[in-house]
Short mmCIF file of C-alpha atoms in Angstrom, two decimals:
data_model
loop_
_atom_site.label_atom_id
_atom_site.label_comp_id
_atom_site.label_asym_id
_atom_site.label_seq_id
_atom_site.Cartn_x
_atom_site.Cartn_y
_atom_site.Cartn_z
CA MET A 1 0.00 0.00 0.00
CA SER A 2 2.79 2.37 0.91
CA THR A 3 4.63 1.66 -2.34
CA GLY A 4 1.52 2.41 -4.40
CA THR A 5 0.98 5.71 -2.60
CA THR A 6 4.60 6.70 -3.13
CA THR A 7 4.39 5.89 -6.83
CA LEU A 8 1.23 7.99 -7.17
CA THR A 9 2.89 10.90 -5.41
CA ASP A 10 5.94 10.64 -7.66
CA ARG A 11 3.70 10.72 -10.74
CA LYS A 12 1.92 13.81 -9.49
CA THR A 13 5.24 15.51 -8.85
CA SER A 14 6.67 14.58 -12.25
CA ALA A 15 3.54 16.00 -13.89
CA TRP A 16 4.49 19.54 -12.90
CA LEU A 17 8.23 19.26 -12.22
CA TRP A 18 9.51 19.38 -15.82
CA PRO A 19 7.10 22.16 -16.91
CA ALA A 20 8.16 24.08 -13.79
CA LEU A 21 11.83 23.71 -14.68
CA PHE A 22 11.10 24.95 -18.21
CA SER A 23 9.31 28.02 -16.83
CA LEU A 24 12.09 28.85 -14.37
CA VAL A 25 14.72 28.57 -17.11
CA ALA A 26 12.51 30.77 -19.33
CA PHE A 27 12.29 33.44 -16.61
CA ALA A 28 16.08 33.40 -16.23
CA ALA A 29 16.46 33.45 -20.03
CA ASN A 30 14.76 36.85 -20.08
CA SER A 31 17.75 38.26 -18.20
CA VAL A 32 20.24 36.50 -20.47
CA PHE A 33 18.47 37.49 -23.71
CA CYS A 34 18.20 41.11 -22.60
CA ARG A 35 21.83 41.32 -21.52
CA LEU A 36 23.05 39.67 -24.73
CA ALA A 37 21.03 42.11 -26.82
CA LEU A 38 22.07 45.27 -24.99
CA LYS A 39 25.66 44.75 -23.87
CA ASP A 40 27.15 45.19 -27.37
CA GLY A 41 24.48 47.58 -28.67
CA ALA A 42 22.67 45.09 -30.93
CA ILE A 43 19.41 46.86 -30.07
CA ASP A 44 18.32 49.82 -27.98
CA PRO A 45 16.19 49.36 -24.82
CA VAL A 46 13.08 50.95 -26.32
CA SER A 47 13.11 48.72 -29.41
CA PHE A 48 13.84 45.64 -27.27
CA THR A 49 10.86 46.45 -25.04
CA ALA A 50 8.56 47.04 -28.02
CA VAL A 51 9.52 43.81 -29.81
CA ARG A 52 9.35 41.79 -26.60
CA LEU A 53 5.86 42.98 -25.65
CA ALA A 54 4.46 42.83 -29.20
CA SER A 55 5.81 39.34 -29.95
CA GLY A 56 4.71 38.07 -26.53
CA ALA A 57 1.21 39.48 -27.06
CA LEU A 58 0.93 37.93 -30.53
CA PHE A 59 2.14 34.53 -29.32
CA LEU A 60 -0.27 34.46 -26.37
CA LEU A 61 -3.16 35.66 -28.54
CA LEU A 62 -2.54 32.85 -31.06
CA LEU A 63 -2.22 30.37 -28.19
CA ILE A 64 -5.50 31.33 -26.57
CA ARG A 65 -7.30 31.35 -29.93
CA LEU A 66 -6.07 27.83 -30.68
CA ARG A 67 -7.20 26.59 -27.29
CA SER A 68 -10.56 28.37 -27.27
CA PRO A 69 -11.55 30.32 -30.42
CA VAL A 70 -14.45 32.10 -28.67
CA HIS A 71 -12.46 33.02 -25.57
CA THR A 72 -12.26 36.75 -24.92
CA MET A 73 -9.32 38.67 -23.54
CA GLY A 74 -9.27 39.78 -19.93
CA GLY A 75 -6.83 41.91 -17.98
CA SER A 76 -6.97 45.60 -17.19
CA TRP A 77 -5.29 48.87 -18.13
CA TRP A 78 -3.57 48.97 -14.75
CA GLY A 79 -2.18 45.51 -15.49
CA GLY A 80 -1.00 46.66 -18.92
CA LEU A 81 0.70 49.75 -17.44
CA ALA A 82 2.44 47.69 -14.74
CA LEU A 83 3.65 45.19 -17.37
CA PHE A 84 4.94 48.00 -19.59
CA LEU A 85 6.83 49.67 -16.72
CA TYR A 86 8.36 46.37 -15.68
CA ALA A 87 9.49 45.52 -19.23
CA PHE A 88 10.99 48.93 -20.05
CA LEU A 89 12.76 49.46 -16.72
CA PHE A 90 14.05 45.88 -17.01
CA SER A 91 15.59 46.65 -20.41
CA ALA A 92 17.01 50.02 -19.38
CA ALA A 93 18.63 48.53 -16.26
CA TYR A 94 20.35 45.76 -18.22
CA LEU A 95 22.42 48.25 -20.18
CA GLN A 96 24.94 48.05 -17.34
CA LEU A 97 23.91 45.18 -15.05
CA GLY A 98 25.06 41.58 -15.28
CA ALA A 99 22.43 38.89 -15.81
CA GLY A 100 22.73 37.41 -12.32
CA VAL A 101 22.89 40.74 -10.50
CA GLY A 102 19.84 42.04 -12.37
CA ALA A 103 17.78 38.91 -11.67
CA LEU A 104 18.68 39.03 -7.97
CA LEU A 105 17.66 42.68 -7.68
CA LEU A 106 14.48 42.03 -9.65
CA PHE A 107 13.20 39.06 -7.68
CA GLY A 108 14.33 40.53 -4.37
CA ALA A 109 12.31 43.68 -5.08
CA VAL A 110 9.31 41.58 -6.19
CA GLN A 111 9.20 39.60 -2.96
CA ILE A 112 9.73 42.67 -0.75
CA THR A 113 6.96 44.54 -2.62
CA MET A 114 4.48 41.72 -2.13
CA PHE A 115 5.48 41.37 1.52
CA GLY A 116 5.02 45.11 2.07
CA PHE A 117 1.60 45.04 0.42
CA ALA A 118 0.50 42.17 2.66
CA TRP A 119 1.69 44.13 5.69
CA TYR A 120 -0.17 47.24 4.50
CA ARG A 121 -3.37 45.24 4.05
CA GLY A 122 -3.16 44.11 7.65
CA GLU A 123 -2.36 40.47 6.97
CA HIS A 124 -0.85 38.59 9.88
CA ILE A 125 2.95 38.83 9.72
CA THR A 126 4.88 36.34 11.81
CA VAL A 127 8.25 37.06 13.40
CA ARG A 128 9.80 34.48 11.05
CA MET A 129 8.41 36.25 7.96
CA LEU A 130 9.57 39.65 9.19
CA LEU A 131 13.04 38.32 10.01
CA GLY A 132 13.30 36.64 6.60
CA MET A 133 12.41 39.80 4.70
CA LEU A 134 14.85 41.88 6.77
CA ILE A 135 17.60 39.37 5.97
CA ALA A 136 16.71 39.53 2.26
CA PHE A 137 16.77 43.33 2.30
CA THR A 138 20.17 43.24 4.03
CA GLY A 139 21.44 41.02 1.22
CA LEU A 140 20.38 43.59 -1.38
CA LEU A 141 22.15 46.31 0.61
CA VAL A 142 25.31 44.16 0.65
CA LEU A 143 25.11 43.94 -3.14
CA LEU A 144 24.76 47.73 -3.48
CA LEU A 145 27.48 48.80 -1.02
CA PRO A 146 30.18 50.92 -2.69
CA GLY A 147 33.10 48.93 -4.03
CA VAL A 148 34.83 47.68 -7.16
CA SER A 149 32.26 44.93 -7.79
CA ALA A 150 29.21 47.01 -6.88
CA PRO A 151 26.65 47.42 -9.71
CA PRO A 152 25.99 50.95 -11.02
CA LEU A 153 23.56 52.55 -8.59
CA ALA A 154 21.29 54.11 -11.23
CA SER A 155 20.86 50.80 -13.08
CA ALA A 156 20.32 48.96 -9.79
CA LEU A 157 17.56 51.39 -8.83
CA LEU A 158 15.92 50.97 -12.24
CA MET A 159 15.90 47.19 -11.78
CA ALA A 160 14.49 47.55 -8.28
CA LEU A 161 11.69 49.72 -9.66
CA SER A 162 11.13 47.09 -12.36
CA GLY A 163 10.73 44.54 -9.58
CA VAL A 164 8.21 46.76 -7.83
CA ALA A 165 6.22 47.04 -11.08
CA TRP A 166 6.28 43.25 -11.53
CA GLY A 167 5.18 42.82 -7.92
CA VAL A 168 2.24 45.15 -8.53
CA TYR A 169 1.41 43.27 -11.74
CA THR A 170 1.43 39.99 -9.83
CA LEU A 171 -0.81 41.40 -7.11
CA LEU A 172 -3.29 42.72 -9.70
CA GLY A 173 -3.66 39.22 -11.13
CA LYS A 174 -3.80 37.41 -7.80
CA GLY A 175 -6.77 35.04 -7.72
CA SER A 176 -7.61 35.59 -11.39
CA PRO A 177 -10.13 32.99 -12.61
CA ARG A 178 -8.73 33.30 -16.17
CA PRO A 179 -4.98 33.89 -15.78
CA LEU A 180 -4.05 33.18 -19.41
CA ALA A 181 -6.84 35.40 -20.81
CA ASP A 182 -5.89 38.16 -18.38
CA THR A 183 -2.23 37.91 -19.40
CA VAL A 184 -3.15 38.20 -23.08
CA GLY A 185 -5.23 41.29 -22.30
CA ASN A 186 -2.48 42.86 -20.22
CA PHE A 187 0.12 42.26 -22.95
CA ALA A 188 -2.23 43.82 -25.53
CA ARG A 189 -2.91 46.83 -23.29
CA SER A 190 0.80 47.36 -22.68
CA LEU A 191 1.40 48.13 -26.36
CA PRO A 192 -0.27 51.59 -26.45
CA CYS A 193 1.92 52.53 -23.48
CA LEU A 194 4.92 52.34 -25.82
CA VAL A 195 3.87 55.78 -27.09
CA LEU A 196 5.26 57.15 -23.82
CA LEU A 197 8.73 56.18 -25.04
CA LEU A 198 8.56 58.17 -28.29
CA PRO A 199 10.16 61.31 -26.76
CA MET A 200 13.19 59.22 -25.82
CA LEU A 201 13.58 58.07 -29.43
CA LEU A 202 13.03 61.56 -30.85
CA LEU A 203 15.41 63.29 -28.45
CA GLY A 204 18.02 60.53 -28.58
CA ALA A 205 19.80 58.78 -31.40
CA GLY A 206 16.62 57.08 -32.61
CA PRO A 207 15.89 53.36 -32.77
CA HIS A 208 18.81 51.00 -33.34
CA LEU A 209 17.95 47.48 -34.42
CA THR A 210 20.19 44.75 -35.85
CA PRO A 211 19.12 41.24 -36.96
CA LEU A 212 20.85 39.74 -33.93
CA GLY A 213 19.20 42.21 -31.56
CA LEU A 214 15.81 41.46 -33.12
CA LEU A 215 16.42 37.73 -32.66
CA TYR A 216 17.21 38.19 -28.96
CA ALA A 217 14.12 40.37 -28.46
CA LEU A 218 11.91 37.81 -30.20
CA GLY A 219 13.42 35.06 -28.06
CA SER A 220 12.63 37.08 -24.95
CA GLY A 221 9.08 37.86 -26.08
CA VAL A 222 7.98 34.52 -27.55
CA LEU A 223 10.01 31.90 -25.66
CA ALA A 224 11.00 33.45 -22.34
CA SER A 225 7.87 35.56 -21.79
CA GLY A 226 5.00 34.09 -23.84
CA ALA A 227 5.77 30.37 -23.62
CA GLY A 228 7.27 30.67 -20.14
CA TYR A 229 4.21 32.39 -18.71
CA ALA A 230 1.78 30.03 -20.47
CA VAL A 231 3.51 26.92 -19.08
CA TRP A 232 3.84 28.47 -15.63
CA TYR A 233 0.07 28.96 -15.37
CA GLY A 234 -0.37 25.22 -15.79
CA VAL A 235 2.18 24.60 -13.04
CA VAL A 236 0.76 26.94 -10.40
CA ARG A 237 -2.59 25.18 -10.54
CA GLN A 238 -0.93 21.99 -9.29
CA ILE A 239 1.22 23.37 -6.49
CA SER A 240 0.75 25.67 -3.51
CA ALA A 241 1.47 29.39 -3.58
CA GLN A 242 4.41 28.92 -1.21
CA GLN A 243 5.86 26.21 -3.42
CA ALA A 244 5.52 28.50 -6.45
CA ALA A 245 7.22 31.39 -4.64
CA THR A 246 10.02 29.17 -3.36
CA LEU A 247 10.66 27.69 -6.81
CA GLN A 248 11.16 31.17 -8.24
CA LEU A 249 14.01 31.76 -5.81
CA SER A 250 16.16 29.65 -8.14
CA VAL A 251 15.79 32.11 -11.04
CA PRO A 252 18.64 34.50 -10.03
CA LEU A 253 21.00 31.55 -9.67
CA ILE A 254 20.00 30.15 -13.08
CA ALA A 255 20.42 33.61 -14.61
CA ALA A 256 23.87 33.99 -13.03
CA LEU A 257 24.95 30.60 -14.42
CA GLY A 258 23.56 31.57 -17.83
CA GLY A 259 25.48 34.83 -17.71
CA VAL A 260 28.71 32.99 -16.94
CA ALA A 261 28.20 30.28 -19.59
CA LEU A 262 26.75 32.35 -22.45
CA ILE A 263 28.03 35.88 -21.86
CA GLY A 264 31.28 35.22 -20.02
CA GLU A 265 30.30 37.33 -17.02
CA PRO A 266 32.40 36.91 -13.87
CA VAL A 267 30.83 35.79 -10.61
CA SER A 268 32.08 38.00 -7.79
CA LEU A 269 32.27 37.01 -4.13
CA ARG A 270 29.89 39.90 -3.39
CA LEU A 271 27.25 38.44 -5.73
CA LEU A 272 27.60 34.97 -4.20
CA ILE A 273 27.21 36.35 -0.67
CA ALA A 274 24.24 38.49 -1.71
CA CYS A 275 22.58 35.48 -3.39
CA VAL A 276 22.94 33.36 -0.27
CA VAL A 277 21.63 36.10 2.04
CA VAL A 278 18.72 37.26 -0.16
CA LEU A 279 17.50 33.82 -1.20
CA GLY A 280 18.00 32.44 2.31
CA GLY A 281 15.99 35.28 3.83
CA ILE A 282 13.13 34.89 1.37
CA ALA A 283 13.11 31.12 1.83
CA LEU A 284 12.89 31.65 5.60
CA ALA A 285 9.94 34.02 5.17
CA LEU A 286 8.11 31.63 2.82
CA ALA A 287 8.85 28.39 4.66
CA PRO A 288 5.62 26.80 5.99
CA ARG A 289 5.20 26.47 9.72
CA ARG A 290 6.00 22.98 10.96
#
C-alpha cells in the first residue's frame, strides 16, 4: 500500500516538475536574452521592449485562440501599465547590469513589494516572515554597497523599480479565474503605453535594431515571456502558492549561471554572498510552519 501511494505521489510531482523547470529557465532566459542584446548595442532598450511585448502578445493571442476560439481577452489597463513599466525598466537597467545581478535585484524587489503590500493590508505577519524579509533586504544592501564589484547605482535602482512594477502586476492578477486570458489582455494593453517612449527616441539617437538584436528580443518575447508564462500557469494550478514562490528563488542563480556560460560574465564574491543572504531570507519568510 505504501509503495503504491509513493508511486502515485511521484507521478503527481513529475507531472508539474519538468514544466516548472522549463518556466524557471525561461524566466532566467529573459535576463540573459536582454543582456546579450544590450551589452554590445545590438538593439536599444526601447526597441527591445517594443519587440518583446508585441511578440509576446501575438504569441499568447494565437495560443488562446487555438485553445478556445471564442475566448475573450481579460486583464486591465492597470495591469498593462504595470507590465509596460516592468518591461521597459528591465531593459534600461540591463544596459549596465550583469544577468545574475539584475535577476537578484528584480526578484528581491518583487518579494519585498508583495510582503510590504500584505503588511499594509493588515495580513498577519509572523516574526519568522519579518526576520526573513529583513535578511533579504540586508542582502540587497550588501550587493549595493560601494566597491569595485558594486553594480551601477542608477541601473540597480531601475531594476528595483522594475521589480516593484512586476510585484504590482502579480498582485493585480492574484486570484484571477482566467490567468491566461488576463495575461493576453495585459500584454495587448501594454502596447499603447509604448507611445510614452517616443520622446526618448526623438530626443536621442533614434531606434537601433540589428538582426541579432531582433532575434534576442523575439526570443525574450515569444520563448522566455510568452511560452514561459503560459507553461507556468499550468504549473501553479498543481502546487501551492508557497511552493511557487520558493521555486522562483532559483531564477537568479540560473540567470547567473547563464550569464557565466553564455556571456562570459564573472561571478564575484559579493554576488555569491548576496545570493545566499537574499534567497535564504526569502526562503525563511516563505517556509511553511512545521
